[in-house]
PDB file of N, H, CA, C and O in Angstrom:
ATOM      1  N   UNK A   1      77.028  93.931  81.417  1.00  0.00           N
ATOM      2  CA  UNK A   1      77.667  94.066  82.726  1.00  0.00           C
ATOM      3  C   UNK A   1      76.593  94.103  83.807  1.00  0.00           C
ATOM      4  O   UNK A   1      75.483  94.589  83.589  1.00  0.00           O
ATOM      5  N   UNK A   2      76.948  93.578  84.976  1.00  0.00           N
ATOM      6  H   UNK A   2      77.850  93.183  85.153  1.00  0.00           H
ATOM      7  CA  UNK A   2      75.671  93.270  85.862  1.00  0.00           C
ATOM      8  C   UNK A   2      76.658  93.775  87.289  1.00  0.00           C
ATOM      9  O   UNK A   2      77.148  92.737  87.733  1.00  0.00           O
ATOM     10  N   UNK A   3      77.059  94.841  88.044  1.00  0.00           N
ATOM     11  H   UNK A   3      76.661  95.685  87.684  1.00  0.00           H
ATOM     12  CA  UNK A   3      77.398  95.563  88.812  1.00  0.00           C
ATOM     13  C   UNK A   3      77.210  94.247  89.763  1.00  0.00           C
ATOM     14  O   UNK A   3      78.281  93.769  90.137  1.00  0.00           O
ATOM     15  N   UNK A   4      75.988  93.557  90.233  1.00  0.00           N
ATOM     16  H   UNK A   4      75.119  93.945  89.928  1.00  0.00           H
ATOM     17  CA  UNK A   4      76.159  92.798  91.691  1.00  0.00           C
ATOM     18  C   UNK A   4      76.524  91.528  91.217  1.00  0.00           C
ATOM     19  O   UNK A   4      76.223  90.631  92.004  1.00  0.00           O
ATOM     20  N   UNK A   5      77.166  91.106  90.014  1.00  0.00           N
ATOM     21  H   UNK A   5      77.411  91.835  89.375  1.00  0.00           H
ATOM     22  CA  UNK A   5      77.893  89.796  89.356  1.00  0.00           C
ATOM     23  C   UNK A   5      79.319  89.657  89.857  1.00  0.00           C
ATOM     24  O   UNK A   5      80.017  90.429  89.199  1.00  0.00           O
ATOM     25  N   UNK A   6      80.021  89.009  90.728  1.00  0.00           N
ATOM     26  H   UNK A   6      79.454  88.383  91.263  1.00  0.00           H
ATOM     27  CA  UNK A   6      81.348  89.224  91.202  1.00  0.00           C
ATOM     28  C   UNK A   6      82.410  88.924  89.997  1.00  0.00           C
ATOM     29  O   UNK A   6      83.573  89.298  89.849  1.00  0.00           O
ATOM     30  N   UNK A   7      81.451  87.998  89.088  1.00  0.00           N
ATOM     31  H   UNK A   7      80.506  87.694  89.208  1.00  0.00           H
ATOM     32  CA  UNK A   7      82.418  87.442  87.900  1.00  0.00           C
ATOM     33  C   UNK A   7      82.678  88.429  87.288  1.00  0.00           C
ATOM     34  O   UNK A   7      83.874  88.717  87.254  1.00  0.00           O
ATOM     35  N   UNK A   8      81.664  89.388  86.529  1.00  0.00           N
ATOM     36  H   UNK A   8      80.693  89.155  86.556  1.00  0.00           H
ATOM     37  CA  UNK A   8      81.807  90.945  85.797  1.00  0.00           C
ATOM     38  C   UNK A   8      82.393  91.578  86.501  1.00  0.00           C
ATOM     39  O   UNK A   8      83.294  92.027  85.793  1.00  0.00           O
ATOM     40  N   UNK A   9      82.563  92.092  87.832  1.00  0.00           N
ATOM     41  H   UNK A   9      81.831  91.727  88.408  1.00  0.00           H
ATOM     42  CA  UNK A   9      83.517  92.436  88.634  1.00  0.00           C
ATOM     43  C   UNK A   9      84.825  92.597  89.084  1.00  0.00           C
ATOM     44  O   UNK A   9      85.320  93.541  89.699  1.00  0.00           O
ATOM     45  N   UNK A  10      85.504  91.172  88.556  1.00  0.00           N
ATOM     46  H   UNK A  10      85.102  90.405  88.056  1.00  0.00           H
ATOM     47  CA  UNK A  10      86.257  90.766  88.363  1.00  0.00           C
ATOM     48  C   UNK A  10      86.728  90.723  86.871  1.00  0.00           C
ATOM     49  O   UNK A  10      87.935  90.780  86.637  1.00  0.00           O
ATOM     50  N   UNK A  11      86.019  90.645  86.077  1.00  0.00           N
ATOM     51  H   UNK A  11      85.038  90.599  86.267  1.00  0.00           H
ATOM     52  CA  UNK A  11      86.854  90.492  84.513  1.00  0.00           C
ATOM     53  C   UNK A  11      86.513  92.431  84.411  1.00  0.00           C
ATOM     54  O   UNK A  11      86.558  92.658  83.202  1.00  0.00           O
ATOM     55  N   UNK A  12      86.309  93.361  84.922  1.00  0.00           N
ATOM     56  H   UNK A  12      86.272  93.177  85.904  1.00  0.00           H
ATOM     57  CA  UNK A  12      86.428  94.832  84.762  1.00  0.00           C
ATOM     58  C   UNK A  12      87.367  95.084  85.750  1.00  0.00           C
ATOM     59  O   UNK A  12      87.544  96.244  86.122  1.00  0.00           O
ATOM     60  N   UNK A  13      87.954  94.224  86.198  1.00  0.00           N
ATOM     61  H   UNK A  13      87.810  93.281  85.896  1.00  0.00           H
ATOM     62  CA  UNK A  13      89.466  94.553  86.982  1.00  0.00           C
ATOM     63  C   UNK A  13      88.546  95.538  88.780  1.00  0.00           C
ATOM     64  O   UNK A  13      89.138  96.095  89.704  1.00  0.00           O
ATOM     65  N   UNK A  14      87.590  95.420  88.651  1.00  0.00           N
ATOM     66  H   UNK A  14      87.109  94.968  87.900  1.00  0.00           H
ATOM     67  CA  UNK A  14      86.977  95.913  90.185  1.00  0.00           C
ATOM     68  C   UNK A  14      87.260  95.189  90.915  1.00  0.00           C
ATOM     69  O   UNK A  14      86.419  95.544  91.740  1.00  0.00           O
ATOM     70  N   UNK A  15      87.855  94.246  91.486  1.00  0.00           N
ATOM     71  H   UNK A  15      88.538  93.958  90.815  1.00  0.00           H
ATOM     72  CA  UNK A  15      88.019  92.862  93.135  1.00  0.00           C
ATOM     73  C   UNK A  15      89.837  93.303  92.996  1.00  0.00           C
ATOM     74  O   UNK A  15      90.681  92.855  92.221  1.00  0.00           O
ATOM     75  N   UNK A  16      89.952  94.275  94.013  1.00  0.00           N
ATOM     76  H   UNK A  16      89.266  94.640  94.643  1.00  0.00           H
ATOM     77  CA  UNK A  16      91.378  94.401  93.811  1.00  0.00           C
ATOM     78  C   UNK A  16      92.243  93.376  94.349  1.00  0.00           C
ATOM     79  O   UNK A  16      93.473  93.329  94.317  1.00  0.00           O
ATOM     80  N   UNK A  17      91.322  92.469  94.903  1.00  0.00           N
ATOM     81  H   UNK A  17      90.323  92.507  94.929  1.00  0.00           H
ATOM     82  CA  UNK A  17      92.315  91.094  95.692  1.00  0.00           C
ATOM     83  C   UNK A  17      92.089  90.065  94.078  1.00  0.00           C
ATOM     84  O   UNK A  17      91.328  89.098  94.060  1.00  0.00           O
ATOM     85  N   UNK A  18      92.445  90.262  93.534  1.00  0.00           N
ATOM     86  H   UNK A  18      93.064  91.047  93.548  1.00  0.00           H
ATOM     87  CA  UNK A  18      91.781  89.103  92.493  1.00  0.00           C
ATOM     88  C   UNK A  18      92.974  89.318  91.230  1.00  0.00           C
ATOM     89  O   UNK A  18      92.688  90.235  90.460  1.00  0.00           O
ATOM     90  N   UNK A  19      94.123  88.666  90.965  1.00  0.00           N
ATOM     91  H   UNK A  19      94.356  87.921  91.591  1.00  0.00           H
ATOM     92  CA  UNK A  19      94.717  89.570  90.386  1.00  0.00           C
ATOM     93  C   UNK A  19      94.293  88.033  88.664  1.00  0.00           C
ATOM     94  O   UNK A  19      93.852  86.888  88.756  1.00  0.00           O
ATOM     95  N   UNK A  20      94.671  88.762  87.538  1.00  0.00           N
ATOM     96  H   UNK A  20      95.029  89.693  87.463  1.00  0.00           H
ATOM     97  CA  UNK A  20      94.010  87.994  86.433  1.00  0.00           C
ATOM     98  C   UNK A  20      94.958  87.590  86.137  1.00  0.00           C
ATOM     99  O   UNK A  20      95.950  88.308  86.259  1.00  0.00           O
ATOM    100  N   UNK A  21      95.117  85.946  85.489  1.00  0.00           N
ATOM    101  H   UNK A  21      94.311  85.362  85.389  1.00  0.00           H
ATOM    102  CA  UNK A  21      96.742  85.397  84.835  1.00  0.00           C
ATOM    103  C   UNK A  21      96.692  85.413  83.313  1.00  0.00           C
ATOM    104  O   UNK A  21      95.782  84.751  82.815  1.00  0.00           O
ATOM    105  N   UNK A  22      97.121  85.749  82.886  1.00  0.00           N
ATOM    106  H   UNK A  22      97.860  86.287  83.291  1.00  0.00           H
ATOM    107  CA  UNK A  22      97.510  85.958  81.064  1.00  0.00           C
ATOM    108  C   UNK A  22      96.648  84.789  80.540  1.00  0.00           C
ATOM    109  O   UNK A  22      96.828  83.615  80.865  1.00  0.00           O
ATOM    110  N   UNK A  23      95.572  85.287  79.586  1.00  0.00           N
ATOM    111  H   UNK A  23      95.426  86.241  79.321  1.00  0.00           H
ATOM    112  CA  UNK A  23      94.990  84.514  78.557  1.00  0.00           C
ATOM    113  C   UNK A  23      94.799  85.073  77.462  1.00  0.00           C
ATOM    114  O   UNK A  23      94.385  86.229  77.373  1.00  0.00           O
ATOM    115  N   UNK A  24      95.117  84.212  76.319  1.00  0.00           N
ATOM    116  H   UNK A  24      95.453  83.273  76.390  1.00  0.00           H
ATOM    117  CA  UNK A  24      94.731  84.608  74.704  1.00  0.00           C
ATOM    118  C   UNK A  24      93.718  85.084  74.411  1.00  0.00           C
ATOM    119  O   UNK A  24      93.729  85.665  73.326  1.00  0.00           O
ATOM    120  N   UNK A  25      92.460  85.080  75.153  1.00  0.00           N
ATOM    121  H   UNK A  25      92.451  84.608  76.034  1.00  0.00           H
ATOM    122  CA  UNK A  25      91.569  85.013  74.116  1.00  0.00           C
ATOM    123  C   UNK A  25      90.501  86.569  75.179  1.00  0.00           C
ATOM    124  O   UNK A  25      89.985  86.621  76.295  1.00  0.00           O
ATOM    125  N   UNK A  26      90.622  87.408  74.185  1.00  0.00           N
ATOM    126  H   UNK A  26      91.042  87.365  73.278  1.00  0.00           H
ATOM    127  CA  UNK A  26      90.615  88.744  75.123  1.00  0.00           C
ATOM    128  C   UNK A  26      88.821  88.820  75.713  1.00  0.00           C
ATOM    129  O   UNK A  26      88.549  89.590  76.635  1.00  0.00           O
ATOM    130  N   UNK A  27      87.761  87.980  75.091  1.00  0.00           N
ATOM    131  H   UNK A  27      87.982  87.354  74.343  1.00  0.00           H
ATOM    132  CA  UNK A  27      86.506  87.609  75.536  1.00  0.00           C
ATOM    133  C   UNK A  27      86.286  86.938  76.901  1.00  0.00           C
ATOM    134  O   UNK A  27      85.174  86.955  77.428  1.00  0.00           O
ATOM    135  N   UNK A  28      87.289  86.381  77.440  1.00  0.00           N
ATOM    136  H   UNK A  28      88.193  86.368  77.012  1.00  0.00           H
ATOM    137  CA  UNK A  28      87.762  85.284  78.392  1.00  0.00           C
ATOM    138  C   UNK A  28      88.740  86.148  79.782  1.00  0.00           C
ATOM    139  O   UNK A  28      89.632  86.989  79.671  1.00  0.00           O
ATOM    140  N   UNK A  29      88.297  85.697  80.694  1.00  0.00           N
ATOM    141  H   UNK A  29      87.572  85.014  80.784  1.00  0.00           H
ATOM    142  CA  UNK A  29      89.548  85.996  81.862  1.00  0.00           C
ATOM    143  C   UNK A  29      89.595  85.004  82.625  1.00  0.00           C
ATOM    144  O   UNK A  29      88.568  84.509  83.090  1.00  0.00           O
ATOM    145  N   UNK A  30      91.189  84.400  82.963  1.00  0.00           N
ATOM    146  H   UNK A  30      92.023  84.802  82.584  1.00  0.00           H
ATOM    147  CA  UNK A  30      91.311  83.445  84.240  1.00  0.00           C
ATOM    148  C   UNK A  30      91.822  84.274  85.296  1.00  0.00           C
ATOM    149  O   UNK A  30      92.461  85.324  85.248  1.00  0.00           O
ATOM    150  N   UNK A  31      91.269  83.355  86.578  1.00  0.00           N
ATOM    151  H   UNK A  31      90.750  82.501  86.617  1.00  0.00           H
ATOM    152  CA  UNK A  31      92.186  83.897  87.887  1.00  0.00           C
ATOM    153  C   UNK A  31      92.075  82.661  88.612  1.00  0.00           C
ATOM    154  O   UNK A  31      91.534  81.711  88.048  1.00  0.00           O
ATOM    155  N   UNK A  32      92.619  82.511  90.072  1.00  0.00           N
ATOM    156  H   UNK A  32      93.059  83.284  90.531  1.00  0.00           H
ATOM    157  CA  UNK A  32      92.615  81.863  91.042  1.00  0.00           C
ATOM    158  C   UNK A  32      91.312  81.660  91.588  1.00  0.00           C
ATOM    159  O   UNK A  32      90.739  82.723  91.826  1.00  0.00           O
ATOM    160  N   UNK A  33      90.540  80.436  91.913  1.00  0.00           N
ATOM    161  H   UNK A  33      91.006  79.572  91.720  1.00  0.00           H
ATOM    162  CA  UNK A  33      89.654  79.943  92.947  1.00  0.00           C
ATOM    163  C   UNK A  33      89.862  80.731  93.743  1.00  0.00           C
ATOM    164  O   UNK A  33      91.074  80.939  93.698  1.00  0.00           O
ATOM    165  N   UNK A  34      89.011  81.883  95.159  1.00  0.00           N
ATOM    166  H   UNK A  34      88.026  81.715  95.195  1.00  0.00           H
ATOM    167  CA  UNK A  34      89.022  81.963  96.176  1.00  0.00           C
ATOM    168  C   UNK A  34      88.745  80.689  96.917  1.00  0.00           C
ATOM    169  O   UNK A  34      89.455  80.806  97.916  1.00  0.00           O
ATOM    170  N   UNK A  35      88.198  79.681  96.993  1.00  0.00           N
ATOM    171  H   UNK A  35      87.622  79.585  96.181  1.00  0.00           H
ATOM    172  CA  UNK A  35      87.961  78.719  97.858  1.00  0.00           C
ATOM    173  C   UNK A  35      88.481  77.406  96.787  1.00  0.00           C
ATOM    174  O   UNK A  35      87.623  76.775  96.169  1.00  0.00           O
ATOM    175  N   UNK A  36      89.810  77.106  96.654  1.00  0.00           N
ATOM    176  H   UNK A  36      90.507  77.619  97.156  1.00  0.00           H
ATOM    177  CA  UNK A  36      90.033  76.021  95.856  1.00  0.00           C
ATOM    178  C   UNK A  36      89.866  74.679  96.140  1.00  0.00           C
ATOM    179  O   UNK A  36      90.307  74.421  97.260  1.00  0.00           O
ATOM    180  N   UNK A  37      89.375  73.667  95.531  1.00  0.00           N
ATOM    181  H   UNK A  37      89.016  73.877  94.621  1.00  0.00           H
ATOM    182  CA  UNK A  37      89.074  72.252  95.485  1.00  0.00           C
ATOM    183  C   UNK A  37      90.395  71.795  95.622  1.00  0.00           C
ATOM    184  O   UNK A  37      90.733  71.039  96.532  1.00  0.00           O
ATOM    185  N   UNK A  38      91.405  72.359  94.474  1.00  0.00           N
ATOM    186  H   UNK A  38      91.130  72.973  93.734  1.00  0.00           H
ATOM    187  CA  UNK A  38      92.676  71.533  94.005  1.00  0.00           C
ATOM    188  C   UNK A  38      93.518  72.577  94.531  1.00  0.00           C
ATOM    189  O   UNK A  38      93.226  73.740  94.808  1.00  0.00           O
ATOM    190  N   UNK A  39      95.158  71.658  94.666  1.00  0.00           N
ATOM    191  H   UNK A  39      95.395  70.713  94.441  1.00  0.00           H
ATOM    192  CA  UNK A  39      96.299  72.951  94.655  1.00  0.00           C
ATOM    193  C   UNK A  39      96.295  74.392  93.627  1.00  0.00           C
ATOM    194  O   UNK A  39      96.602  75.552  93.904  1.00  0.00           O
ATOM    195  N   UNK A  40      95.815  73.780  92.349  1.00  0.00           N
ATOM    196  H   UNK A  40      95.566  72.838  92.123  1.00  0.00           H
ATOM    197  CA  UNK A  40      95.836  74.423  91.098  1.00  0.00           C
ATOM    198  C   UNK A  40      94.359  74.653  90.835  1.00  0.00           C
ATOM    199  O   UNK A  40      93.736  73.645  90.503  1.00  0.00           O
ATOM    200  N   UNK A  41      93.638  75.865  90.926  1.00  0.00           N
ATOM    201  H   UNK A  41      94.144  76.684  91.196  1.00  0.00           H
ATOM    202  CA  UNK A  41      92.284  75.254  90.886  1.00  0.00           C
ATOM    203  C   UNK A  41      91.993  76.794  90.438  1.00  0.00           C
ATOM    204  O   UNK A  41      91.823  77.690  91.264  1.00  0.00           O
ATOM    205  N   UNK A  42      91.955  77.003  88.936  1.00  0.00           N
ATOM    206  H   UNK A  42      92.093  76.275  88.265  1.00  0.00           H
ATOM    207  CA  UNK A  42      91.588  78.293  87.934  1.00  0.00           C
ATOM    208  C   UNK A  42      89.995  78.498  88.074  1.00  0.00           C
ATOM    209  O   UNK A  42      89.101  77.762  88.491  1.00  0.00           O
ATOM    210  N   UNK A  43      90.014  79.725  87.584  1.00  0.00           N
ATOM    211  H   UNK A  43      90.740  80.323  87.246  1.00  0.00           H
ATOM    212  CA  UNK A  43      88.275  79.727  87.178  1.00  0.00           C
ATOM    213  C   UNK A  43      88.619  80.226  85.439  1.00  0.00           C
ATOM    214  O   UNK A  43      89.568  81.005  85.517  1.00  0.00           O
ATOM    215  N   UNK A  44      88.393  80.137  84.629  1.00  0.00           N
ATOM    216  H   UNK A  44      87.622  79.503  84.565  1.00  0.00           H
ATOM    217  CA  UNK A  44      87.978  80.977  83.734  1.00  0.00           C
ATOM    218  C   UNK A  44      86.463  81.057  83.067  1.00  0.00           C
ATOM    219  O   UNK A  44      85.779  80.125  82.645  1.00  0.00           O
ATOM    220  N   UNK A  45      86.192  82.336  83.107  1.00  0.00           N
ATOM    221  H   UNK A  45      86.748  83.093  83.450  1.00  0.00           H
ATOM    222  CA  UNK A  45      84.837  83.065  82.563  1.00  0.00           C
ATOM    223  C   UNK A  45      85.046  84.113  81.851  1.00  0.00           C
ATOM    224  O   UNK A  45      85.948  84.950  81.882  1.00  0.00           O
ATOM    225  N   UNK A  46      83.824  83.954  80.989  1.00  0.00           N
ATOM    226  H   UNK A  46      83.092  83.274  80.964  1.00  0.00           H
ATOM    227  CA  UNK A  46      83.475  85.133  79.955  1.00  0.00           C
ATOM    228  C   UNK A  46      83.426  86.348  80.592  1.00  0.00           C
ATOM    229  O   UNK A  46      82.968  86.592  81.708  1.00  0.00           O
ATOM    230  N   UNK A  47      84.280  87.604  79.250  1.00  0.00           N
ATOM    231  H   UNK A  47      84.651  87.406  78.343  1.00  0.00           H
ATOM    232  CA  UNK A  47      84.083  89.121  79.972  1.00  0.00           C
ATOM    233  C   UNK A  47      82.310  89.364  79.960  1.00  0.00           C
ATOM    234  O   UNK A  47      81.661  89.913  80.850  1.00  0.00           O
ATOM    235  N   UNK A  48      81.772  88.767  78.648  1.00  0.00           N
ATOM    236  H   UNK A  48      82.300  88.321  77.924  1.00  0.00           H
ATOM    237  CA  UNK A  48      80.314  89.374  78.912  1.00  0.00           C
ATOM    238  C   UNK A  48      79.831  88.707  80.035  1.00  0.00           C
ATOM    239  O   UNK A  48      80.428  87.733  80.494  1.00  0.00           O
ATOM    240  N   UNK A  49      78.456  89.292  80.681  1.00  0.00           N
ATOM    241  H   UNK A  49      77.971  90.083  80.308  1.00  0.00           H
ATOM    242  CA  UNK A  49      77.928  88.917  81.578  1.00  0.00           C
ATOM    243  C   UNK A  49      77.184  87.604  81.267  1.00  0.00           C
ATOM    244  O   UNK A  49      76.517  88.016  80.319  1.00  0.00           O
ATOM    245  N   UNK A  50      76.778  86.117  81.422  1.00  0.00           N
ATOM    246  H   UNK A  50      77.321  85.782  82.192  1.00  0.00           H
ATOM    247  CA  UNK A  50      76.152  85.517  80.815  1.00  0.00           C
ATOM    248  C   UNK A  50      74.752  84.957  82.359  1.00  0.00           C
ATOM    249  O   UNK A  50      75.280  83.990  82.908  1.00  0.00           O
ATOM    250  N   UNK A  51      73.797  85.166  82.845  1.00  0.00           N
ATOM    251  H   UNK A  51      73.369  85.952  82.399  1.00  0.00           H
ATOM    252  CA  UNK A  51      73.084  84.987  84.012  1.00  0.00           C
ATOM    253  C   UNK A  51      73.886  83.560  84.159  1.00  0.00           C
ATOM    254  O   UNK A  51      75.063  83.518  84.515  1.00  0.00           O
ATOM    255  N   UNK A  52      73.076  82.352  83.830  1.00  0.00           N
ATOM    256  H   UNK A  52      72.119  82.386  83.541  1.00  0.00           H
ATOM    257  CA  UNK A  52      72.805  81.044  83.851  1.00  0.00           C
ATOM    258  C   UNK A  52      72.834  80.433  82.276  1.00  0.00           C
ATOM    259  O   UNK A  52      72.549  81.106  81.285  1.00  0.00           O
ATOM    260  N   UNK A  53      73.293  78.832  82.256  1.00  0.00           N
ATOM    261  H   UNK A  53      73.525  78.286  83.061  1.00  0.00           H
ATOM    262  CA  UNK A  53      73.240  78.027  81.175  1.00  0.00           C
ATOM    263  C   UNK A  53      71.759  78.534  80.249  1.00  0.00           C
ATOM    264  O   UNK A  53      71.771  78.732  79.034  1.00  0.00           O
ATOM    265  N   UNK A  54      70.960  78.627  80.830  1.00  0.00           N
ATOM    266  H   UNK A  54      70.950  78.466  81.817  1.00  0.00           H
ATOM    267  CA  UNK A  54      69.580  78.676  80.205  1.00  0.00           C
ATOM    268  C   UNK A  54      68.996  80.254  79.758  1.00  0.00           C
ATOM    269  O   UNK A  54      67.842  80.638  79.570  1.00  0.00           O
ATOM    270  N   UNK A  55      70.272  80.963  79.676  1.00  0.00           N
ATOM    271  H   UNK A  55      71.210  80.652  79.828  1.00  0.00           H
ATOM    272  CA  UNK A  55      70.166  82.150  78.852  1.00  0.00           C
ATOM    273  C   UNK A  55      71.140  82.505  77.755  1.00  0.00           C
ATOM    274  O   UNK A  55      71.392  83.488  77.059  1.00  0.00           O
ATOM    275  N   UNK A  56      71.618  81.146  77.926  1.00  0.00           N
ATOM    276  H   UNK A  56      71.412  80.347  78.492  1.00  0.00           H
ATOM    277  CA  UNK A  56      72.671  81.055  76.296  1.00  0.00           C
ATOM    278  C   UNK A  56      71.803  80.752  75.422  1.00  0.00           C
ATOM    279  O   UNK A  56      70.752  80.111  75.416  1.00  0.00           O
ATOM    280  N   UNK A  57      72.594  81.484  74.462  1.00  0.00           N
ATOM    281  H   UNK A  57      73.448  82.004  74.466  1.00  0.00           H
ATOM    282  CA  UNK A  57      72.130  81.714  72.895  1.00  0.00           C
ATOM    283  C   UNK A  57      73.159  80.986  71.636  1.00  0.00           C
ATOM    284  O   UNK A  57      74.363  80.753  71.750  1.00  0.00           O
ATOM    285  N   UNK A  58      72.456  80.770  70.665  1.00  0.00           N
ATOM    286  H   UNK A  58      71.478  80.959  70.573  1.00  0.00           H
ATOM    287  CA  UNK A  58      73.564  80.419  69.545  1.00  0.00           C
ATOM    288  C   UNK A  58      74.717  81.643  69.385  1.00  0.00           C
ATOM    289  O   UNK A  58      75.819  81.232  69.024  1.00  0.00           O
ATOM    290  N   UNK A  59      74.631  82.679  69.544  1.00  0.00           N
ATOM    291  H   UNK A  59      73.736  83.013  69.837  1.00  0.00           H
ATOM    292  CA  UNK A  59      75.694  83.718  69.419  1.00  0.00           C
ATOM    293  C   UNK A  59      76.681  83.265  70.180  1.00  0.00           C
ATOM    294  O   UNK A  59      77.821  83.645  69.912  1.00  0.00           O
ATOM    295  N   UNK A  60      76.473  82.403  71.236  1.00  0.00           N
ATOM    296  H   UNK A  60      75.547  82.094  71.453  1.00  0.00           H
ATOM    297  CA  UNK A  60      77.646  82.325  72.155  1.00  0.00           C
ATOM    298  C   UNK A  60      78.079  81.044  72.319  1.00  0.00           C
ATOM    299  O   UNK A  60      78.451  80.656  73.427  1.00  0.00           O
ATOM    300  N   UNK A  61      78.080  80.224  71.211  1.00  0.00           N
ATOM    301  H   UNK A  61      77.778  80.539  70.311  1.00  0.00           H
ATOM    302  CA  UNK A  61      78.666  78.909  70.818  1.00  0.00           C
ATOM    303  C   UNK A  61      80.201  79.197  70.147  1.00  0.00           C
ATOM    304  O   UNK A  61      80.811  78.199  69.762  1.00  0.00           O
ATOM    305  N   UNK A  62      80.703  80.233  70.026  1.00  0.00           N
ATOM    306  H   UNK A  62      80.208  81.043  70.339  1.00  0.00           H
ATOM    307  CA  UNK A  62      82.166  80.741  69.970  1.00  0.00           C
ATOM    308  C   UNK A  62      82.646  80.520  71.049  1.00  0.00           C
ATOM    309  O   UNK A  62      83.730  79.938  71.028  1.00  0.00           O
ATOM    310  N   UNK A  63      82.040  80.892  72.439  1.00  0.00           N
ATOM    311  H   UNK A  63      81.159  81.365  72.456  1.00  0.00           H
ATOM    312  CA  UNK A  63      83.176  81.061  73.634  1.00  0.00           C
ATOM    313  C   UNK A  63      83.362  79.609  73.819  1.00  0.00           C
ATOM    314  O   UNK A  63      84.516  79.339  74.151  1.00  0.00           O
ATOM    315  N   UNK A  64      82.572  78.587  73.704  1.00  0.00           N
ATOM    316  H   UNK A  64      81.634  78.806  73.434  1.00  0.00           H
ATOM    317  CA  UNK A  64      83.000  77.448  74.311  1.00  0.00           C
ATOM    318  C   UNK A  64      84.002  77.343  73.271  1.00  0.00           C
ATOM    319  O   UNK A  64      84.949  76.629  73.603  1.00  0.00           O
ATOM    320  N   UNK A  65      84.042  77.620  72.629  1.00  0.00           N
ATOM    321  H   UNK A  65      83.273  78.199  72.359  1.00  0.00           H
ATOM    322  CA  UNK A  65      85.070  76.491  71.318  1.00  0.00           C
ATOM    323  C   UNK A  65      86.517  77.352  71.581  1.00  0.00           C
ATOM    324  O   UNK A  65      87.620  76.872  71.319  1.00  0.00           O
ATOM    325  N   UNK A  66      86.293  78.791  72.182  1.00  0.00           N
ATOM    326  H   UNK A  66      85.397  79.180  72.395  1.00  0.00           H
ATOM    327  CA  UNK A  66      87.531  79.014  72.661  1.00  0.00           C
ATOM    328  C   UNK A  66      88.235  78.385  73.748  1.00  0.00           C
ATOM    329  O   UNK A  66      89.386  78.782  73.928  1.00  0.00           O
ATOM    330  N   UNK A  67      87.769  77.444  74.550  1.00  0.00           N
ATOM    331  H   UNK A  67      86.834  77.121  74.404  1.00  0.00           H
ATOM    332  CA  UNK A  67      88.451  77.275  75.570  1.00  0.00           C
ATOM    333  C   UNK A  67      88.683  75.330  75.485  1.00  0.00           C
ATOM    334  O   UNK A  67      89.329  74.747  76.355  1.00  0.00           O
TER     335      UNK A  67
END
């Protein structure tokens, strides 16, 4: 967990404007784009904190295959 991460922030239910939409996979949270591209325009991210692409590890070749 990284306190100044808005994403961790958000998947610990802290951004009370941010409300989360039902997903299976309890490692994972979706919500709404604040600034959307599309009409329909989700984010989903991992509950763990992950920095950047270039601090993934083989341990975390599960989350992609969840989604």
């Amino acid at each position: 967990y990284d306190g100044k991460c808005v994403f961790c922030r958000i998947a610990r239910r802290e951004e009370p404007g941010t409300a989360l939409l039902p997903c299976q996979y309890e490692d994972l949270v979706c919500f709404r784009d604040i600034r959307p591209g599309a009409p329909h325009h989700y984010l989903v991210v991992p509950v763990e904190h992950m920095g950047n692409c270039k601090t993934l590890k083989a341990e975390h070749i599960p989350i992609g295959k969840a989604v």
